[in-house]
Amino acid sequence: MSDIDSALKVLADAVASPREYALAWKQRTGRKVVGAFPMNFPGEIIHAAGALSVVVQDSRAPITDGRSLLPEFHCGYTRSVADQAATGNFDYFDAFLCADHCIQLLGAVDTIRFVMPRTPVHFVQFISSMNDAWGQQQINETMQSFADELEQLLGVQITQEALAESIGLFNRNRQLLRRLYDLRRTGVNITAAQMQLMVQSSMVMDKREHNEILAPLVDLFADWTINPPQPVRLHLSGHLCHAPRAELLTAIEECGATVVDDDLFTGYRYISTDVVTDGDLIEALGRWYVDRNDNVPCPTRVQHNVDWDGYLMQSIDKSQATGVIVLMVKFCEPHMLYYPELRKTLEEHGIPLLLIETEHEGLPLESIRTRVETFVEQIRRRQSSVPVPA
Amino acid sequence: MSVELASKVNRLNVTKDGGRMVSDYWENIFTARERGKRVVWYNGSAVNPIFQAAGLEWCHGEAFSARLAATHLEGPAQLAGAEYGYIAELCSYARTHLGCAVLTQRAAERAEAGPQEGFETGIVGMVDQEELASKLPTPDFFVNAYAGCSTGQQWDEITYRVFGKKVPIFNVSLPTLWGNKADSGYLRGEEWDRTSEYVAKQLYQLIEFIEVQTGEKFDMDKLRENMTYIKKASQLRREAMDLCAARPTPATFWDWISSIAQINFLPANQELVDYFANIKHEIQTRLDEGVPGIANERYRLYFDGMMNWNKLGWLAKKFADHDVAMIAGRYTHNAFWQEPHLIDTDDPILGMAQHYLLCPTNHGTKTLQHLMTRDVEKYGIDGVVFHSSRTCRAFTNPQHVLAETAQRDLGIQTMFFEGDVADASFYKDEVLDSRLEAMLEAIDVRRIKTGG
Ligand code: SF4
Ligand code: SF4
């Protein structure tokens, strides 16, 4: 097994069972585990309070008890959250925090209060209308309320020093992951599944430990083979709140294309932005929330001066992607609302687009392969018909 | 196959006047441009008294979608939405209205380009486009004040984009009342006070925004006057609802559904007050004369969920045919200026803000459990019917937990049926029939057991 493979194996184990990882961590440290819901919660605050910050993941387990909590036409992520709460898979969490807006997410978080009545579930919304003059103040106050809540829950004080250290660790983590994105754009052979694994493990693991694994990995990848330039270079877009199945990503790349960039939540969206640490650090986290949406606009926010489609075009420019696959979580309303705007812009710029909807259960890999192969072929034909400049 | 049912529904006569008021309202809106009026498109909360005070004409997106669905004219707008890229699982209110926006925008572009410029050759026929799109006047600006549901806020943001980001937009943010603290509860606690103030402040900002748009000073006296009418109308509506605790009920949930538009977005004026006074009067007369809301009331049920506008008349007949009086519901009884005592007519902003927060999708499930329990006890309810509205997940979020509450804590029956707010294709008639029959049988069995 290569050094890369053995490092990735450690990450894969954590991703395969965040519960086992967290329980072992708890036993080792004697500290608490706090679940944070996607897509905007700053784990730094939880970390600064001495707890393990875990972005609540979807589980591969089929939905059983969750059926009696949410209807089948709610997105797979929320149904899996309700199911995990009902079936005991969340027993290792000491508290949950949520600051987001998506109505389906709120419904799922509310079911946790019903089936896990003894576990605190704290929810205050960050304003989602980003252009309002009073927005920053609201965000700062909400951020402070989370810090207060955590202090009360965990019986600790969140000091500026602890926050500075946590922010430093999280920034370093994001920088390492973004370095991998840079490497991939320049042709280093990092598969989409590997990239996702590295981001997803960061969501569930202790950040210091993750950094310790990641730093040498980045060096190893930097020395890795540069692929011969691939004709079909894809950008993967969307898939909010949770990771698409790794085998889907592998199948896409097995169809003769290379994934060169993404704006998936379990991808670039999660790591796009660092916290700028000048002045009060609670306020710095508030600014981070705003900066993130400037950098990678999210359809669960409303902001008039940035566009997801505009961001996508810039990204494509940077990565020289030749096509976009939109991965959409079935029933994901924010994504369904924004999708036509993405489609319109990509069409205007002549960028081929394929939409693949994913469901919690059942991944029709064969039919997806056929669709991706056709798509890849379409891009190839288009490329061969474009005259090469002399 | 569906079979036409003989109706046992005894609709309130006054609601026919209400229907005419709503038609007149829309006809008036359609001519707003010719009358040189400024038009605002908005979604969510009833901010219209503010628009009225500012001399604007207001067009409520959800209401227009509901109207299209109720009059079976939603097809062309939904097709236009689908052609534009909206997936059928998206909120059907939103995609119907966005379809209208697409058509309106195209019609405006055609008008600008002149008669010779090309018509779209999409799947929506010209006749339909003209019929629908040309009727909605293009907006001068948007206001979004959507409580509870993120889709409601994002929908207007997307409409803003469909119109090329050229039309100004103002967002009022309405935080969800999560109700987690020890002091939290319906209309009480620190969260309630804090969020009420937060929203009130935004309403003052909204008024400033409107002043900029209209170039005129806002008339606060006019707003006070509007809110005086609303408060009066709302009090009458609540009093009339209370009379329906009687057995048999003199009016039903379907009458309240027919009276949503009036309280939700019609102009605040004496006609509105008279309408609800007449409703109350007719109900009182029925009580005095022993006239029921449906023939042969044997079961009293509660409706949880957003309305299924496509099937409104059909559902009313179907339940009545099974001797079911649908008495009350989350949508009718826990929304639309439902707490008039909160409105201070001298200083109305805070009470308005509070009503915007009191949307029945803006509470955590704990508060919804409280509201359902309160209504079930007040109206003597035998069971709860949950409309599992396929694309309105804001309403379906808490339904399973509410059903368990109803069965376990209140000891009453529940059933679910599939449908949607504005997309008829999700409605399954057979499922409703069999589940309703099973539920009514269970109520009978329970009555025999308890001697009730
Ligand atoms: S944003 Fe999409 S994926 Fe996330 S909870 Fe909402 S519907 Fe589900
Ligand atoms: S999903 Fe329901 S609550 Fe949300 S915008 Fe649509 S109709 Fe309104």
Coordinates of C-alpha atoms in Angstrom, one line a residue, chain B residues 21-340:
Chain B
M21 CA -64.9 40.6 -4.3
V22 CA -61.9 38.5 -5.1
S23 CA -62.7 38.5 -8.9
D24 CA -63.1 42.3 -8.9
Y25 CA -59.8 42.6 -7.1
W26 CA -57.9 40.7 -9.8
E27 CA -59.7 42.4 -12.6
N28 CA -58.6 45.6 -11.1
I29 CA -55.0 44.5 -10.7
F30 CA -54.9 43.4 -14.4
T31 CA -55.7 47.0 -15.4
A32 CA -53.2 48.6 -13.0
R33 CA -50.8 49.7 -15.7
E34 CA -53.6 51.4 -17.8
R35 CA -54.6 53.3 -14.7
G36 CA -51.0 54.5 -14.3
K37 CA -50.6 52.7 -11.0
R38 CA -47.3 51.4 -9.5
V39 CA -47.4 47.7 -8.9
V40 CA -45.6 45.6 -6.3
W41 CA -45.3 41.8 -6.5
Y42 CA -44.9 40.2 -3.1
N43 CA -45.0 36.8 -1.4
G44 CA -45.7 35.6 2.1
S45 CA -47.0 37.8 4.8
A46 CA -49.9 40.2 4.4
V47 CA -47.8 43.3 4.1
N48 CA -50.5 44.7 1.8
P49 CA -52.0 47.3 4.3
I50 CA -48.6 49.0 3.9
F51 CA -48.8 49.0 0.1
Q52 CA -52.4 50.2 0.3
A53 CA -51.3 53.1 2.5
A54 CA -48.6 54.0 -0.1
G55 CA -51.1 54.1 -2.9
L56 CA -49.7 51.0 -4.6
E57 CA -51.4 48.1 -6.3
W58 CA -50.3 44.7 -4.9
C59 CA -50.0 41.3 -6.5
H60 CA -49.6 38.3 -4.2
G61 CA -47.7 35.5 -5.9
E62 CA -49.1 32.6 -3.9
A63 CA -52.6 34.0 -4.2
F64 CA -52.3 34.2 -8.0
S65 CA -51.0 30.6 -8.2
A66 CA -53.9 29.5 -5.9
R67 CA -56.4 31.3 -8.0
L68 CA -55.1 29.7 -11.2
A69 CA -55.2 26.3 -9.6
A70 CA -58.7 26.8 -8.2
T71 CA -60.0 27.9 -11.6
H72 CA -58.0 25.1 -13.4
L73 CA -56.0 27.6 -15.4
E74 CA -52.6 26.7 -13.9
G75 CA -51.5 24.4 -16.8
P76 CA -50.0 27.0 -19.1
A77 CA -48.0 28.7 -16.4
Q78 CA -46.7 25.4 -15.1
L79 CA -45.7 24.4 -18.6
A80 CA -43.9 27.6 -19.1
G81 CA -42.1 27.0 -15.8
A82 CA -41.2 23.5 -16.8
E83 CA -39.9 24.7 -20.2
Y84 CA -37.7 27.2 -18.3
G85 CA -36.3 24.4 -16.2
Y86 CA -38.3 24.1 -13.0
I87 CA -38.5 20.5 -11.9
A88 CA -42.0 19.2 -11.1
E89 CA -41.0 18.4 -7.5
L90 CA -40.5 22.1 -6.8
C91 CA -43.2 24.0 -4.8
S92 CA -46.0 24.2 -7.2
Y93 CA -47.0 27.7 -6.0
A94 CA -43.5 28.9 -6.8
R95 CA -43.2 27.2 -10.2
T96 CA -46.7 28.3 -11.3
H97 CA -45.9 31.9 -10.3
L98 CA -42.4 31.7 -11.8
G99 CA -44.0 30.4 -15.0
C100 CA -46.2 33.5 -14.9
A101 CA -43.1 35.6 -14.4
V102 CA -41.4 34.0 -17.4
L103 CA -44.5 34.6 -19.5
T104 CA -44.9 38.2 -18.3
Q105 CA -41.3 39.0 -18.9
R106 CA -41.5 37.5 -22.4
A107 CA -44.7 39.5 -23.1
A108 CA -43.0 42.7 -21.9
E109 CA -40.0 42.0 -24.1
R110 CA -42.2 41.3 -27.1
A111 CA -44.1 44.5 -26.5
E112 CA -40.8 46.4 -26.3
A113 CA -39.4 44.7 -29.5
G114 CA -42.5 45.6 -31.5
P115 CA -45.0 43.4 -33.3
Q116 CA -42.7 42.0 -35.9
E117 CA -40.3 40.5 -33.4
G118 CA -40.5 36.7 -32.9
F119 CA -42.9 35.0 -30.5
E120 CA -41.5 32.2 -28.5
T121 CA -42.0 28.8 -30.1
G122 CA -42.1 26.9 -26.8
I123 CA -44.6 24.5 -25.7
V124 CA -46.9 27.1 -24.3
G125 CA -49.4 28.2 -26.9
M126 CA -49.8 31.9 -27.8
V127 CA -53.4 32.0 -26.7
D128 CA -52.5 30.8 -23.2
Q129 CA -49.6 33.2 -23.0
E130 CA -51.8 36.1 -23.8
E131 CA -54.5 34.9 -21.6
L132 CA -52.3 34.7 -18.6
A133 CA -49.1 36.6 -19.0
S134 CA -50.5 39.8 -20.3
K135 CA -52.9 39.9 -17.4
L136 CA -50.3 40.2 -14.7
P137 CA -48.9 43.7 -14.8
T138 CA -45.1 43.8 -14.6
P139 CA -43.8 44.8 -11.2
D140 CA -42.2 48.1 -10.3
F141 CA -40.6 46.3 -7.3
F142 CA -40.7 43.2 -5.2
V143 CA -41.2 42.7 -1.5
N144 CA -40.6 39.4 0.1
A145 CA -41.7 38.7 3.7
Y146 CA -42.0 34.9 3.8
A147 CA -42.2 33.3 7.2
G148 CA -41.2 29.7 7.9
C149 CA -40.3 28.5 4.4
S150 CA -37.0 29.2 2.8
T151 CA -38.5 28.4 -0.6
G152 CA -40.8 31.4 -0.1
Q153 CA -37.8 33.7 0.2
Q154 CA -35.8 32.1 -2.5
W155 CA -38.7 32.1 -4.9
D156 CA -38.8 35.9 -5.0
E157 CA -35.0 36.1 -5.4
I158 CA -35.4 33.9 -8.5
T159 CA -38.3 36.0 -9.8
Y160 CA -36.0 39.0 -9.4
R161 CA -33.5 37.1 -11.5
V162 CA -36.0 36.1 -14.1
F163 CA -36.7 39.8 -14.6
G164 CA -33.0 40.3 -15.2
K165 CA -32.1 41.8 -11.8
K166 CA -33.5 45.1 -12.9
V167 CA -36.5 45.4 -10.6
P168 CA -35.7 46.5 -7.0
I169 CA -36.4 44.0 -4.2
F170 CA -36.8 44.3 -0.5
N171 CA -36.6 41.3 1.9
V172 CA -38.1 41.2 5.3
S173 CA -36.4 38.4 7.3
L174 CA -38.8 36.5 9.5
P175 CA -36.9 34.1 11.9
T176 CA -38.5 30.8 12.7
L177 CA -40.0 30.7 16.2
W178 CA -38.1 27.6 17.4
G179 CA -39.4 27.7 21.0
N180 CA -36.5 26.0 22.7
K181 CA -36.1 28.1 25.8
A182 CA -37.9 27.4 29.1
D183 CA -39.9 30.6 28.8
S184 CA -40.8 30.0 25.1
G185 CA -44.4 29.4 24.1
Y186 CA -47.2 30.7 21.9
L187 CA -47.1 34.5 22.0
R188 CA -44.7 34.5 24.9
G189 CA -41.1 34.4 26.0
E190 CA -37.9 36.2 25.2
E191 CA -37.7 34.8 21.7
W192 CA -41.1 36.1 20.9
D193 CA -40.4 39.6 22.2
R194 CA -37.0 39.7 20.5
T195 CA -38.1 38.5 17.1
S196 CA -41.2 40.7 17.2
E197 CA -39.0 43.8 17.7
Y198 CA -36.5 42.6 15.1
V199 CA -39.3 42.3 12.4
A200 CA -40.9 45.6 13.5
K201 CA -37.6 47.4 12.8
Q202 CA -37.5 45.8 9.4
L203 CA -41.0 47.0 8.6
Y204 CA -39.9 50.6 9.3
Q205 CA -37.0 50.0 6.8
L206 CA -39.6 48.6 4.3
I207 CA -41.6 51.8 4.6
E208 CA -38.4 53.8 3.9
F209 CA -37.7 51.6 0.9
I210 CA -41.3 52.2 -0.4
E211 CA -40.8 56.0 0.1
V212 CA -37.7 55.8 -2.1
Q213 CA -39.6 53.8 -4.7
T214 CA -42.7 56.1 -4.8
G215 CA -40.9 59.3 -4.1
E216 CA -43.6 60.1 -1.6
K217 CA -43.8 60.4 2.1
F218 CA -45.5 57.4 3.6
D219 CA -48.9 58.1 5.1
M220 CA -48.9 56.5 8.6
D221 CA -52.4 57.7 9.3
K222 CA -53.6 55.8 6.3
L223 CA -51.9 52.7 7.6
R224 CA -53.6 53.2 11.0
E225 CA -56.9 53.4 9.2
N226 CA -56.2 50.2 7.2
M227 CA -55.3 48.3 10.3
T228 CA -58.4 49.5 12.1
Y229 CA -60.5 47.9 9.3
I230 CA -58.3 44.7 9.4
K231 CA -58.6 44.4 13.2
K232 CA -62.3 44.8 13.0
A233 CA -62.7 42.3 10.2
S234 CA -60.4 39.8 12.0
Q235 CA -62.3 40.1 15.2
L236 CA -65.5 39.3 13.4
R237 CA -63.9 36.4 11.6
R238 CA -62.6 35.0 14.9
E239 CA -66.0 35.4 16.6
A240 CA -67.7 33.7 13.7
M241 CA -65.2 30.8 13.8
D242 CA -65.9 30.4 17.5
L243 CA -69.6 30.0 16.8
C244 CA -68.7 26.8 14.9
A245 CA -67.9 25.0 18.1
A246 CA -71.7 24.3 18.1
R247 CA -73.0 20.8 17.1
P248 CA -73.8 20.5 14.3
T249 CA -71.5 23.2 13.0
P250 CA -73.3 26.0 11.1
A251 CA -70.3 26.5 8.8
T252 CA -67.2 24.5 7.8
F253 CA -63.6 24.7 7.1
W254 CA -64.5 25.0 3.4
D255 CA -66.3 28.3 4.1
W256 CA -63.2 29.5 5.9
I257 CA -61.1 28.5 3.0
S258 CA -63.4 30.5 0.7
S259 CA -62.7 33.5 2.9
I260 CA -58.9 33.4 3.0
A261 CA -58.3 35.7 0.1
Q262 CA -60.5 38.4 1.5
I263 CA -58.7 38.6 4.9
N264 CA -55.3 37.9 3.4
F265 CA -55.0 40.4 0.6
L266 CA -58.1 42.4 -0.3
P267 CA -58.1 46.1 0.4
A268 CA -58.7 47.1 4.0
N269 CA -62.0 49.0 3.9
Q270 CA -65.6 49.0 5.1
E271 CA -66.5 46.4 2.5
L272 CA -64.1 44.0 4.1
V273 CA -65.5 44.5 7.6
D274 CA -69.0 44.2 6.2
Y275 CA -68.1 40.9 4.5
F276 CA -67.0 39.3 7.8
A277 CA -69.9 40.9 9.7
N278 CA -72.2 39.3 7.2
I279 CA -70.5 35.9 7.6
K280 CA -70.9 36.1 11.3
H281 CA -74.5 37.2 10.9
E282 CA -75.3 34.3 8.6
I283 CA -73.7 31.8 10.9
Q284 CA -75.6 33.2 13.9
T285 CA -78.8 33.0 11.9
R286 CA -78.1 29.4 11.0
L287 CA -77.5 28.7 14.7
D288 CA -80.7 30.3 15.7
E289 CA -82.6 28.4 13.0
G290 CA -80.8 25.1 13.4
V291 CA -79.3 25.1 9.9
P292 CA -76.2 23.0 9.6
G293 CA -73.0 23.5 7.5
I294 CA -73.4 20.1 6.0
A295 CA -76.4 17.7 5.9
N296 CA -76.3 15.0 8.6
E297 CA -73.1 15.8 10.5
R298 CA -71.8 12.6 12.1
Y299 CA -68.0 13.3 12.3
R300 CA -66.1 16.4 13.1
L301 CA -62.7 16.5 11.6
Y302 CA -59.7 18.9 11.6
F303 CA -57.7 19.7 8.4
D304 CA -53.9 19.9 8.7
G305 CA -52.0 21.2 5.7
M306 CA -51.9 23.6 2.9
M307 CA -55.1 23.8 0.8
N308 CA -55.3 21.6 -2.3
W309 CA -56.6 24.3 -4.5
N310 CA -57.2 22.2 -7.6
K311 CA -59.6 20.0 -5.7
L312 CA -61.3 22.4 -3.3
G313 CA -64.9 21.9 -4.3
W314 CA -64.3 18.2 -4.9
L315 CA -62.9 17.7 -1.4
A316 CA -65.7 19.7 0.2
K317 CA -68.2 17.4 -1.5
K318 CA -66.4 14.2 -0.8
F319 CA -66.1 14.8 3.0
A320 CA -69.7 16.0 3.3
D321 CA -70.8 12.9 1.4
H322 CA -69.3 10.8 4.2
D323 CA -71.2 12.9 6.8
V324 CA -67.9 14.6 7.7
A325 CA -68.0 18.2 8.9
M326 CA -64.6 19.6 8.4
I327 CA -64.6 22.1 11.2
A328 CA -61.3 23.8 11.4
G329 CA -57.7 23.6 10.3
R330 CA -54.2 24.8 10.8
Y331 CA -54.2 26.9 7.7
T332 CA -57.5 28.7 8.3
H333 CA -57.5 29.0 12.0
N334 CA -53.9 29.7 12.8
A335 CA -53.1 32.2 10.2
F336 CA -54.3 35.5 8.7
W337 CA -54.6 38.2 11.3
Q338 CA -55.7 35.5 13.7
E339 CA -54.8 37.4 16.9
P340 CA -56.4 40.7 16.5

